[in-house]
PDB file of C-alpha atoms in Angstrom:
ATOM      1  CA  MET A 119      12.208  -5.070  -0.560  1.00  0.00           C
ATOM      2  CA  CYS A 120       9.735  -2.275  -1.106  1.00  0.00           C
ATOM      3  CA  GLU A 121       9.170   0.721  -3.321  1.00  0.00           C
ATOM      4  CA  GLY A 122      10.736   4.017  -2.325  1.00  0.00           C
ATOM      5  CA  ASP A 123      12.998   6.803  -3.512  1.00  0.00           C
ATOM      6  CA  ILE A 124      16.692   5.874  -3.789  1.00  0.00           C
ATOM      7  CA  GLN A 125      18.019   8.910  -5.667  1.00  0.00           C
ATOM      8  CA  GLU A 126      20.191  10.139  -2.808  1.00  0.00           C
ATOM      9  CA  ILE A 127      21.738   6.705  -2.336  1.00  0.00           C
ATOM     10  CA  ALA A 128      22.312   6.246  -6.060  1.00  0.00           C
ATOM     11  CA  LYS A 129      24.444   9.409  -6.198  1.00  0.00           C
ATOM     12  CA  ILE A 130      27.196   7.998  -3.970  1.00  0.00           C
ATOM     13  CA  PRO A 131      26.834   4.202  -3.706  1.00  0.00           C
ATOM     14  CA  SER A 132      28.627   2.714  -0.711  1.00  0.00           C
ATOM     15  CA  PRO A 133      27.961   0.179   2.069  1.00  0.00           C
ATOM     16  CA  GLN A 134      27.153   3.090   4.376  1.00  0.00           C
ATOM     17  CA  SER A 135      24.630   4.620   1.983  1.00  0.00           C
ATOM     18  CA  TYR A 136      22.943   1.275   1.321  1.00  0.00           C
ATOM     19  CA  ARG A 137      22.597   0.791   5.062  1.00  0.00           C
ATOM     20  CA  LYS A 138      20.546   3.976   5.125  1.00  0.00           C
ATOM     21  CA  MET A 139      17.949   2.418   2.819  1.00  0.00           C
ATOM     22  CA  GLU A 140      16.097   0.785   5.702  1.00  0.00           C
ATOM     23  CA  LYS A 141      15.813   4.165   7.462  1.00  0.00           C
ATOM     24  CA  MET A 142      14.249   5.988   4.532  1.00  0.00           C
ATOM     25  CA  PRO A 143      10.559   6.963   4.830  1.00  0.00           C
ATOM     26  CA  ASP A 144       8.975   4.134   2.810  1.00  0.00           C
ATOM     27  CA  ALA A 145      11.047   1.354   4.347  1.00  0.00           C
ATOM     28  CA  ASN A 146      10.708   3.022   7.733  1.00  0.00           C
ATOM     29  CA  PHE A 147       6.918   2.942   7.390  1.00  0.00           C
ATOM     30  CA  TYR A 148       6.843  -0.820   6.869  1.00  0.00           C
ATOM     31  CA  SER A 149       9.299  -1.273   9.738  1.00  0.00           C
ATOM     32  CA  LYS A 150       6.963   0.722  11.958  1.00  0.00           C
ATOM     33  CA  CYS A 151       4.082  -1.577  10.922  1.00  0.00           C
ATOM     34  CA  VAL A 152       5.807  -4.663  12.351  1.00  0.00           C
ATOM     35  CA  PRO A 153       3.446  -6.049  15.027  1.00  0.00           C
ATOM     36  CA  ILE A 154       4.257  -4.988  18.564  1.00  0.00           C
ATOM     37  CA  TRP A 155       4.347  -8.645  19.643  1.00  0.00           C
ATOM     38  CA  TRP A 156       7.175  -9.427  17.174  1.00  0.00           C
ATOM     39  CA  ARG A 157      10.245  -8.798  19.333  1.00  0.00           C
ATOM     40  CA  GLN A 158      13.065 -10.896  17.858  1.00  0.00           C
ATOM     41  CA  TYR A 159      14.363 -11.464  14.321  1.00  0.00           C
ATOM     42  CA  ARG A 160      12.215  -8.644  13.037  1.00  0.00           C
ATOM     43  CA  PRO A 161      12.091  -8.137   9.257  1.00  0.00           C
ATOM     44  CA  GLN A 162      14.174  -5.467   7.568  1.00  0.00           C
ATOM     45  CA  PHE A 163      12.873  -3.364   4.700  1.00  0.00           C
ATOM     46  CA  PHE A 164      14.876  -1.643   1.986  1.00  0.00           C
ATOM     47  CA  ASN A 165      13.837   0.978  -0.541  1.00  0.00           C
ATOM     48  CA  CYS A 166      14.625  -0.243  -4.049  1.00  0.00           C
ATOM     49  CA  GLY A 167      13.084   2.387  -6.341  1.00  0.00           C
ATOM     50  CA  ASP A 168       9.841   1.963  -8.282  1.00  0.00           C
ATOM     51  CA  ARG A 169       7.872  -1.219  -8.935  1.00  0.00           C
ATOM     52  CA  ASN A 170      10.111  -2.274 -11.819  1.00  0.00           C
ATOM     53  CA  ASP A 171      13.228  -1.665  -9.725  1.00  0.00           C
ATOM     54  CA  VAL A 172      11.922  -3.704  -6.801  1.00  0.00           C
ATOM     55  CA  LEU A 173      11.073  -6.689  -8.979  1.00  0.00           C
ATOM     56  CA  ALA A 174      14.382  -6.460 -10.856  1.00  0.00           C
ATOM     57  CA  THR A 175      16.306  -6.312  -7.566  1.00  0.00           C
ATOM     58  CA  TYR A 176      14.392  -9.284  -6.176  1.00  0.00           C
ATOM     59  CA  PHE A 177      15.179 -11.510  -9.143  1.00  0.00           C
ATOM     60  CA  THR A 178      18.770 -10.281  -9.403  1.00  0.00           C
ATOM     61  CA  LEU A 179      19.404 -11.269  -5.787  1.00  0.00           C
ATOM     62  CA  LEU A 180      17.988 -14.731  -6.392  1.00  0.00           C
ATOM     63  CA  SER A 181      20.042 -15.092  -9.567  1.00  0.00           C
ATOM     64  CA  LEU A 182      23.268 -14.083  -7.816  1.00  0.00           C
ATOM     65  CA  HIS A 183      22.543 -16.575  -5.067  1.00  0.00           C
ATOM     66  CA  ASP A 184      21.920 -19.399  -7.536  1.00  0.00           C
ATOM     67  CA  SER A 185      25.084 -18.609  -9.479  1.00  0.00           C
ATOM     68  CA  ASP A 186      27.358 -19.280  -6.481  1.00  0.00           C
ATOM     69  CA  ARG A 187      25.474 -20.740  -3.546  1.00  0.00           C
ATOM     70  CA  SER A 188      28.623 -21.743  -1.688  1.00  0.00           C
ATOM     71  CA  ASN A 189      29.552 -18.080  -1.274  1.00  0.00           C
ATOM     72  CA  SER A 190      26.054 -16.779  -0.643  1.00  0.00           C
ATOM     73  CA  TYR A 191      24.620 -15.885   2.734  1.00  0.00           C
ATOM     74  CA  LEU A 192      21.156 -15.368   1.287  1.00  0.00           C
ATOM     75  CA  SER A 193      18.171 -17.434   2.415  1.00  0.00           C
ATOM     76  CA  PRO A 194      15.878 -17.144  -0.634  1.00  0.00           C
ATOM     77  CA  GLU A 195      12.825 -18.343   1.283  1.00  0.00           C
ATOM     78  CA  LYS A 196      13.186 -15.293   3.538  1.00  0.00           C
ATOM     79  CA  VAL A 197      13.379 -12.722   0.756  1.00  0.00           C
ATOM     80  CA  PHE A 198      10.132 -10.957  -0.135  1.00  0.00           C
ATOM     81  CA  ALA A 199       9.128  -8.092  -2.374  1.00  0.00           C
ATOM     82  CA  ILE A 200       6.099  -5.866  -1.876  1.00  0.00           C
ATOM     83  CA  VAL A 201       5.007  -3.550  -4.679  1.00  0.00           C
ATOM     84  CA  ASP A 202       2.065  -1.343  -5.574  1.00  0.00           C
ATOM     85  CA  LEU A 203      -0.846  -2.738  -7.544  1.00  0.00           C
ATOM     86  CA  ASP A 204      -1.190   0.285  -9.876  1.00  0.00           C
ATOM     87  CA  ILE A 205      -3.693   0.262 -12.730  1.00  0.00           C
ATOM     88  CA  GLN A 206      -1.349  -1.172 -15.354  1.00  0.00           C
ATOM     89  CA  SER A 207      -0.250  -4.764 -14.942  1.00  0.00           C
ATOM     90  CA  LYS A 208       3.467  -5.597 -14.934  1.00  0.00           C
ATOM     91  CA  GLN A 209       4.689  -8.754 -16.652  1.00  0.00           C
ATOM     92  CA  ILE A 210       6.879 -11.026 -14.522  1.00  0.00           C
ATOM     93  CA  ASP A 211       9.187 -13.624 -16.043  1.00  0.00           C
ATOM     94  CA  ASN A 212      10.426 -16.791 -14.354  1.00  0.00           C
ATOM     95  CA  TYR A 213       7.851 -16.689 -11.585  1.00  0.00           C
ATOM     96  CA  THR A 214       4.825 -18.762 -10.649  1.00  0.00           C
ATOM     97  CA  PHE A 215       2.499 -15.986 -11.819  1.00  0.00           C
ATOM     98  CA  SER A 216       2.779 -14.260 -15.173  1.00  0.00           C
ATOM     99  CA  ASP A 217       2.105 -10.694 -14.030  1.00  0.00           C
ATOM    100  CA  THR A 218       1.152  -8.514 -11.081  1.00  0.00           C
ATOM    101  CA  GLU A 219      -2.556  -8.739 -11.867  1.00  0.00           C
ATOM    102  CA  ALA A 220      -2.437 -12.543 -11.667  1.00  0.00           C
ATOM    103  CA  ILE A 221      -0.761 -12.280  -8.255  1.00  0.00           C
ATOM    104  CA  TYR A 222      -3.407  -9.802  -7.145  1.00  0.00           C
ATOM    105  CA  HIS A 223      -6.323 -12.065  -8.063  1.00  0.00           C
ATOM    106  CA  ASP A 224      -4.730 -15.053  -6.337  1.00  0.00           C
ATOM    107  CA  LEU A 225      -3.767 -13.119  -3.224  1.00  0.00           C
ATOM    108  CA  TYR A 226      -7.094 -11.365  -2.641  1.00  0.00           C
ATOM    109  CA  PHE A 227     -10.775 -12.199  -2.838  1.00  0.00           C
ATOM    110  CA  GLN A 228     -13.365  -9.432  -2.779  1.00  0.00           C
ATOM    111  CA  SER A 229     -10.883  -6.920  -1.322  1.00  0.00           C
ATOM    112  CA  LYS A 230      -9.737  -9.270   1.454  1.00  0.00           C
ATOM    113  CA  VAL A 231      -6.585 -11.369   1.809  1.00  0.00           C
ATOM    114  CA  ASN A 232      -6.991 -14.993   0.762  1.00  0.00           C
ATOM    115  CA  ARG A 233      -5.197 -16.638   3.686  1.00  0.00           C
ATOM    116  CA  GLU A 234      -4.900 -20.062   2.066  1.00  0.00           C
ATOM    117  CA  ASN A 235      -3.220 -18.681  -1.037  1.00  0.00           C
ATOM    118  CA  SER A 236      -1.019 -16.124   0.700  1.00  0.00           C
ATOM    119  CA  VAL A 237       1.556 -18.638   1.965  1.00  0.00           C
ATOM    120  CA  LYS A 238       2.844 -19.412  -1.532  1.00  0.00           C
ATOM    121  CA  HIS A 239       3.634 -15.807  -2.442  1.00  0.00           C
ATOM    122  CA  ARG A 240       7.063 -14.207  -2.221  1.00  0.00           C
ATOM    123  CA  ILE A 241       6.007 -11.188  -4.250  1.00  0.00           C
ATOM    124  CA  TRP A 242       3.169  -9.332  -2.569  1.00  0.00           C
ATOM    125  CA  ILE A 243       0.987  -6.858  -4.415  1.00  0.00           C
ATOM    126  CA  THR A 244      -0.899  -4.254  -2.412  1.00  0.00           C
ATOM    127  CA  GLU A 245      -4.657  -4.787  -2.666  1.00  0.00           C
ATOM    128  CA  LEU A 246      -5.128  -1.035  -2.825  1.00  0.00           C
ATOM    129  CA  ILE A 247      -3.736   0.819  -5.814  1.00  0.00           C
ATOM    130  CA  HIS A 248      -0.777   2.425  -4.026  1.00  0.00           C
ATOM    131  CA  LYS A 249       0.880   2.089  -0.660  1.00  0.00           C
ATOM    132  CA  GLU A 250      -0.342   5.636  -0.007  1.00  0.00           C
ATOM    133  CA  ALA A 251      -3.937   4.377  -0.142  1.00  0.00           C
ATOM    134  CA  TYR A 252      -3.221   2.595   3.144  1.00  0.00           C
ATOM    135  CA  PHE A 253      -2.596   6.026   4.658  1.00  0.00           C
ATOM    136  CA  LEU A 254      -6.177   7.036   3.830  1.00  0.00           C
ATOM    137  CA  LEU A 255      -8.309   4.184   5.166  1.00  0.00           C
ATOM    138  CA  PRO A 256     -11.316   5.248   7.279  1.00  0.00           C
ATOM    139  CA  ASP A 257      -9.859   3.445  10.310  1.00  0.00           C
ATOM    140  CA  LEU A 258      -7.154   6.124  10.434  1.00  0.00           C
ATOM    141  CA  GLN A 259      -9.439   9.091  11.063  1.00  0.00           C
ATOM    142  CA  THR A 260      -8.806   8.807  14.814  1.00  0.00           C
ATOM    143  CA  VAL A 261      -5.030   8.805  14.183  1.00  0.00           C
ATOM    144  CA  PHE A 262      -5.355  12.103  12.315  1.00  0.00           C
ATOM    145  CA  ASP A 263      -7.695  13.557  14.925  1.00  0.00           C
ATOM    146  CA  ARG A 264      -5.237  12.791  17.742  1.00  0.00           C
ATOM    147  CA  PHE A 265      -2.038  13.819  15.958  1.00  0.00           C
ATOM    148  CA  HIS A 266      -0.115  16.543  17.783  1.00  0.00           C
ATOM    149  CA  THR A 267      -0.405  18.930  14.824  1.00  0.00           C
ATOM    150  CA  SER A 268      -3.743  18.984  13.059  1.00  0.00           C
ATOM    151  CA  PRO A 269      -3.459  17.603   9.504  1.00  0.00           C
ATOM    152  CA  MET A 270      -5.116  19.840   6.929  1.00  0.00           C
ATOM    153  CA  TYR A 271      -6.718  19.062   3.603  1.00  0.00           C
ATOM    154  CA  ASP A 272      -7.991  21.799   1.309  1.00  0.00           C
ATOM    155  CA  ASP A 273      -7.363  24.413   4.032  1.00  0.00           C
ATOM    156  CA  THR A 274      -9.555  22.699   6.633  1.00  0.00           C
ATOM    157  CA  SER A 275      -9.009  19.965   9.201  1.00  0.00           C
ATOM    158  CA  LEU A 276      -8.623  16.602   7.518  1.00  0.00           C
ATOM    159  CA  VAL A 277     -11.831  14.605   7.159  1.00  0.00           C
ATOM    160  CA  LEU A 278     -11.182  11.517   5.079  1.00  0.00           C
ATOM    161  CA  HIS A 279     -14.676  11.395   3.605  1.00  0.00           C
ATOM    162  CA  ARG A 280     -13.942  14.666   1.812  1.00  0.00           C
ATOM    163  CA  ILE A 281     -10.958  13.006   0.150  1.00  0.00           C
ATOM    164  CA  TYR A 282     -13.102  10.056  -0.936  1.00  0.00           C
ATOM    165  CA  LEU A 283     -15.604  12.401  -2.547  1.00  0.00           C
ATOM    166  CA  ALA A 284     -12.794  14.289  -4.293  1.00  0.00           C
ATOM    167  CA  MET A 285     -11.431  10.977  -5.561  1.00  0.00           C
ATOM    168  CA  SER A 286     -14.824   9.964  -6.884  1.00  0.00           C
ATOM    169  CA  ASP A 287     -15.074  13.285  -8.737  1.00  0.00           C
ATOM    170  CA  SER A 288     -11.853  12.429 -10.570  1.00  0.00           C
ATOM    171  CA  LEU A 289     -13.020   9.046 -11.868  1.00  0.00           C
ATOM    172  CA  VAL A 290     -14.749  10.337 -14.991  1.00  0.00           C
ATOM    173  CA  ASN A 291     -11.564  11.919 -16.388  1.00  0.00           C
ATOM    174  CA  ASP A 292      -9.067   9.300 -15.225  1.00  0.00           C
ATOM    175  CA  SER A 293      -7.279   8.264 -18.424  1.00  0.00           C
ATOM    176  CA  ASP A 294      -5.637   5.239 -16.776  1.00  0.00           C
ATOM    177  CA  ILE A 295      -9.026   3.845 -15.799  1.00  0.00           C
ATOM    178  CA  LYS A 296     -10.413   4.603 -19.260  1.00  0.00           C
ATOM    179  CA  ASN A 297      -7.532   2.764 -20.909  1.00  0.00           C
ATOM    180  CA  ASN A 298      -7.696  -0.189 -18.524  1.00  0.00           C
ATOM    181  CA  LEU A 299     -11.427  -0.505 -17.994  1.00  0.00           C
ATOM    182  CA  LYS A 300     -11.403  -4.283 -18.422  1.00  0.00           C
ATOM    183  CA  THR A 301      -8.820  -4.608 -15.641  1.00  0.00           C
ATOM    184  CA  VAL A 302     -10.845  -2.303 -13.405  1.00  0.00           C
ATOM    185  CA  ARG A 303     -14.016  -4.325 -14.006  1.00  0.00           C
ATOM    186  CA  CYS A 304     -12.274  -7.552 -13.017  1.00  0.00           C
ATOM    187  CA  ARG A 305     -11.102  -6.008  -9.754  1.00  0.00           C
ATOM    188  CA  ILE A 306     -14.375  -4.527  -8.572  1.00  0.00           C
ATOM    189  CA  ASP A 307     -17.220  -6.415 -10.256  1.00  0.00           C
ATOM    190  CA  HIS A 308     -18.005  -8.178  -6.963  1.00  0.00           C
ATOM    191  CA  CYS A 309     -19.306  -4.902  -5.532  1.00  0.00           C
ATOM    192  CA  SER A 310     -23.060  -4.711  -6.048  1.00  0.00           C
ATOM    193  CA  GLY A 311     -24.704  -1.589  -7.392  1.00  0.00           C
ATOM    194  CA  LEU A 312     -21.801  -0.313  -9.488  1.00  0.00           C
ATOM    195  CA  GLU A 313     -22.202   0.238 -13.219  1.00  0.00           C
ATOM    196  CA  LEU A 314     -18.999  -0.374 -15.137  1.00  0.00           C
ATOM    197  CA  LEU A 315     -19.895   0.578 -18.698  1.00  0.00           C
ATOM    198  CA  ASP A 316     -17.494   3.545 -18.679  1.00  0.00           C
ATOM    199  CA  THR A 317     -15.968   6.044 -16.256  1.00  0.00           C
ATOM    200  CA  THR A 318     -19.109   8.191 -16.233  1.00  0.00           C
ATOM    201  CA  THR A 319     -21.394   5.365 -15.136  1.00  0.00           C
ATOM    202  CA  LEU A 320     -18.732   4.184 -12.687  1.00  0.00           C
ATOM    203  CA  GLN A 321     -18.499   7.614 -11.081  1.00  0.00           C
ATOM    204  CA  ASP A 322     -22.248   8.189 -10.950  1.00  0.00           C
ATOM    205  CA  SER A 323     -23.053   4.747  -9.568  1.00  0.00           C
ATOM    206  CA  TRP A 324     -20.288   4.907  -6.936  1.00  0.00           C
ATOM    207  CA  LYS A 325     -21.535   8.280  -5.689  1.00  0.00           C
ATOM    208  CA  ASN A 326     -25.113   7.050  -5.678  1.00  0.00           C
ATOM    209  CA  GLN A 327     -24.253   3.914  -3.726  1.00  0.00           C
ATOM    210  CA  PHE A 328     -22.084   5.843  -1.263  1.00  0.00           C
ATOM    211  CA  GLN A 329     -24.860   8.336  -0.616  1.00  0.00           C
ATOM    212  CA  LYS A 330     -27.405   5.547  -0.106  1.00  0.00           C
ATOM    213  CA  ALA A 331     -25.156   3.391   2.110  1.00  0.00           C
ATOM    214  CA  GLN A 332     -27.088   2.394   5.213  1.00  0.00           C
ATOM    215  CA  ASN A 333     -24.156   1.429   7.428  1.00  0.00           C
ATOM    216  CA  ASP A 334     -20.390   1.757   7.878  1.00  0.00           C
ATOM    217  CA  GLU A 335     -19.752  -1.726   6.501  1.00  0.00           C
ATOM    218  CA  ARG A 336     -21.255  -0.785   3.144  1.00  0.00           C
ATOM    219  CA  LYS A 337     -19.403   2.534   3.115  1.00  0.00           C
ATOM    220  CA  ASP A 338     -16.145   0.733   3.864  1.00  0.00           C
ATOM    221  CA  GLU A 339     -16.745  -1.651   0.968  1.00  0.00           C
ATOM    222  CA  LEU A 340     -17.201   1.266  -1.415  1.00  0.00           C
ATOM    223  CA  ILE A 341     -14.166   3.108  -0.030  1.00  0.00           C
ATOM    224  CA  PHE A 342     -11.961   0.050  -0.530  1.00  0.00           C
ATOM    225  CA  ILE A 343     -13.258  -0.225  -4.098  1.00  0.00           C
ATOM    226  CA  LEU A 344     -12.365   3.412  -4.705  1.00  0.00           C
ATOM    227  CA  LEU A 345      -8.881   3.022  -3.234  1.00  0.00           C
ATOM    228  CA  THR A 346      -8.292  -0.031  -5.423  1.00  0.00           C
ATOM    229  CA  ILE A 347      -8.686   1.913  -8.664  1.00  0.00           C
ATOM    230  CA  CYS A 348      -8.213   5.632  -7.949  1.00  0.00           C
ATOM    231  CA  LYS A 349      -4.665   6.992  -7.709  1.00  0.00           C
ATOM    232  CA  ALA A 350      -4.016   7.877  -4.067  1.00  0.00           C
ATOM    233  CA  LYS A 351      -0.544   9.423  -4.019  1.00  0.00           C
ATOM    234  CA  SER A 352      -1.560  12.945  -4.990  1.00  0.00           C
ATOM    235  CA  TYR A 353      -4.207  13.057  -2.250  1.00  0.00           C
ATOM    236  CA  TRP A 354      -1.734  11.957   0.399  1.00  0.00           C
ATOM    237  CA  TYR A 355       0.646  14.736  -0.650  1.00  0.00           C
ATOM    238  CA  GLN A 356      -2.151  17.289  -0.401  1.00  0.00           C
ATOM    239  CA  ILE A 357      -2.346  16.626   3.343  1.00  0.00           C
ATOM    240  CA  ARG A 358      -0.402  19.395   5.047  1.00  0.00           C
ATOM    241  CA  PRO A 359       0.286  20.693   8.548  1.00  0.00           C
ATOM    242  CA  SER A 360      -1.445  23.691  10.042  1.00  0.00           C
ATOM    243  CA  ASP A 361       0.221  27.105   9.895  1.00  0.00           C
ATOM    244  CA  HIS A 362       1.651  26.536  13.373  1.00  0.00           C
ATOM    245  CA  TRP A 363       4.033  23.867  12.058  1.00  0.00           C
ATOM    246  CA  ASN A 364       7.631  25.123  11.963  1.00  0.00           C
ATOM    247  CA  TYR A 365       9.252  22.497   9.768  1.00  0.00           C
ATOM    248  CA  SER A 366       8.846  21.258   6.204  1.00  0.00           C
ATOM    249  CA  HIS A 367       5.748  19.482   4.943  1.00  0.00           C
ATOM    250  CA  ASP A 368       7.885  16.416   4.232  1.00  0.00           C
ATOM    251  CA  VAL A 369       8.952  16.207   7.873  1.00  0.00           C
ATOM    252  CA  PHE A 370       5.309  16.535   8.888  1.00  0.00           C
ATOM    253  CA  ARG A 371       4.200  13.699   6.615  1.00  0.00           C
ATOM    254  CA  ASP A 372       7.120  11.516   7.723  1.00  0.00           C
ATOM    255  CA  GLN A 373       6.068  11.913  11.358  1.00  0.00           C
ATOM    256  CA  LEU A 374       2.432  11.292  10.503  1.00  0.00           C
ATOM    257  CA  LEU A 375       3.491   8.203   8.575  1.00  0.00           C
ATOM    258  CA  LEU A 376       5.145   6.754  11.665  1.00  0.00           C
ATOM    259  CA  GLU A 377       1.912   7.216  13.600  1.00  0.00           C
ATOM    260  CA  ILE A 378       0.038   5.393  10.844  1.00  0.00           C
ATOM    261  CA  GLY A 379       2.603   2.593  10.959  1.00  0.00           C
ATOM    262  CA  SER A 380       2.176   2.414  14.725  1.00  0.00           C
ATOM    263  CA  PHE A 381      -1.572   2.019  14.194  1.00  0.00           C
ATOM    264  CA  TYR A 382      -1.051  -0.980  11.902  1.00  0.00           C
ATOM    265  CA  SER A 383       1.438  -2.533  14.334  1.00  0.00           C
ATOM    266  CA  LYS A 384      -1.332  -2.821  16.937  1.00  0.00           C
ATOM    267  CA  GLN A 385      -3.928  -4.468  14.689  1.00  0.00           C
ATOM    268  CA  ASP A 386      -4.796  -8.140  14.503  1.00  0.00           C
ATOM    269  CA  ALA A 387      -4.038 -10.065  11.310  1.00  0.00           C
ATOM    270  CA  ASP A 388      -7.264  -8.810   9.773  1.00  0.00           C
ATOM    271  CA  VAL A 389      -7.877  -9.962   6.188  1.00  0.00           C
ATOM    272  CA  ARG A 390      -9.567  -6.605   5.629  1.00  0.00           C
ATOM    273  CA  LEU A 391      -6.535  -4.435   6.477  1.00  0.00           C
ATOM    274  CA  HIS A 392      -3.998  -6.511   4.462  1.00  0.00           C
ATOM    275  CA  ILE A 393      -0.796  -5.127   6.032  1.00  0.00           C
ATOM    276  CA  PRO A 394      -1.170  -7.016   9.350  1.00  0.00           C
ATOM    277  CA  CYS A 395      -1.852 -10.179   7.333  1.00  0.00           C
ATOM    278  CA  PHE A 396       1.380  -9.660   5.427  1.00  0.00           C
ATOM    279  CA  PHE A 397       3.323  -9.573   8.679  1.00  0.00           C
ATOM    280  CA  ASN A 398       1.499 -12.608   9.994  1.00  0.00           C
ATOM    281  CA  LEU A 399       2.791 -14.478   6.945  1.00  0.00           C
ATOM    282  CA  LEU A 400       6.315 -13.094   7.328  1.00  0.00           C
ATOM    283  CA  TYR A 401       6.461 -14.269  10.921  1.00  0.00           C
ATOM    284  CA  ARG A 402       6.317 -17.877   9.759  1.00  0.00           C
ATOM    285  CA  PHE A 403       9.757 -17.392   8.207  1.00  0.00           C
ATOM    286  CA  ALA A 404      11.403 -15.608  11.145  1.00  0.00           C
TER     287      ALA A 404
END
């Protein structure tokens, strides 16, 4: 179960409409990320609304199963939920971990998946702040460059580093970060050179470190830090097709999303990229 819009399905609930959930853009993205070597018993993904909806659906399914196991076809050990990290933590009742932030800190270490801990999780939290942040990783620049219609950002061809700089400019006025500064510190205090007194020092020190970075590894570290705390959705939706595109912007982004999913499907289970690691774990339950 994953986050994703379900408004159209909610209007006319039926078995046919629920079947469409796995074909909707968010679920379709995760389906496209399934590794190319996984050929049988592939996982199915279903949009379930926002983070609260996904978690509520997950626990409701388990509760229904427990209430009448003899009439249930559910295999609880094969049911997973994946939700966005967000800035605000979400309390979780009747689970091994008390909230989403506790899951996050157990599941990741210094922006990378903790393989040893990952096997015990049925609720996965994205390491980056939103799913959309995974559409903006530096590894994807070649995907954008090769896409059949040139993606545009701010009226010029998309260069991801320009988005990172725009994100960093927004840090100082980000009210969510201001109101959750302690949470932010706990997530990123492993990154050397950052000052976390307030959003002004955070912004200035991030920009300074990014400008001084001597290699791509250091730049990547700083980009991952940024995408862990800075809201990514609005930047993804600012990516648009060129004027030669004849269809809607939503259709353009949906097609681009499938290319991004295809990119992840070809990656090794890299603790740095997170999504391939998630599928490596899922495969154990196939």
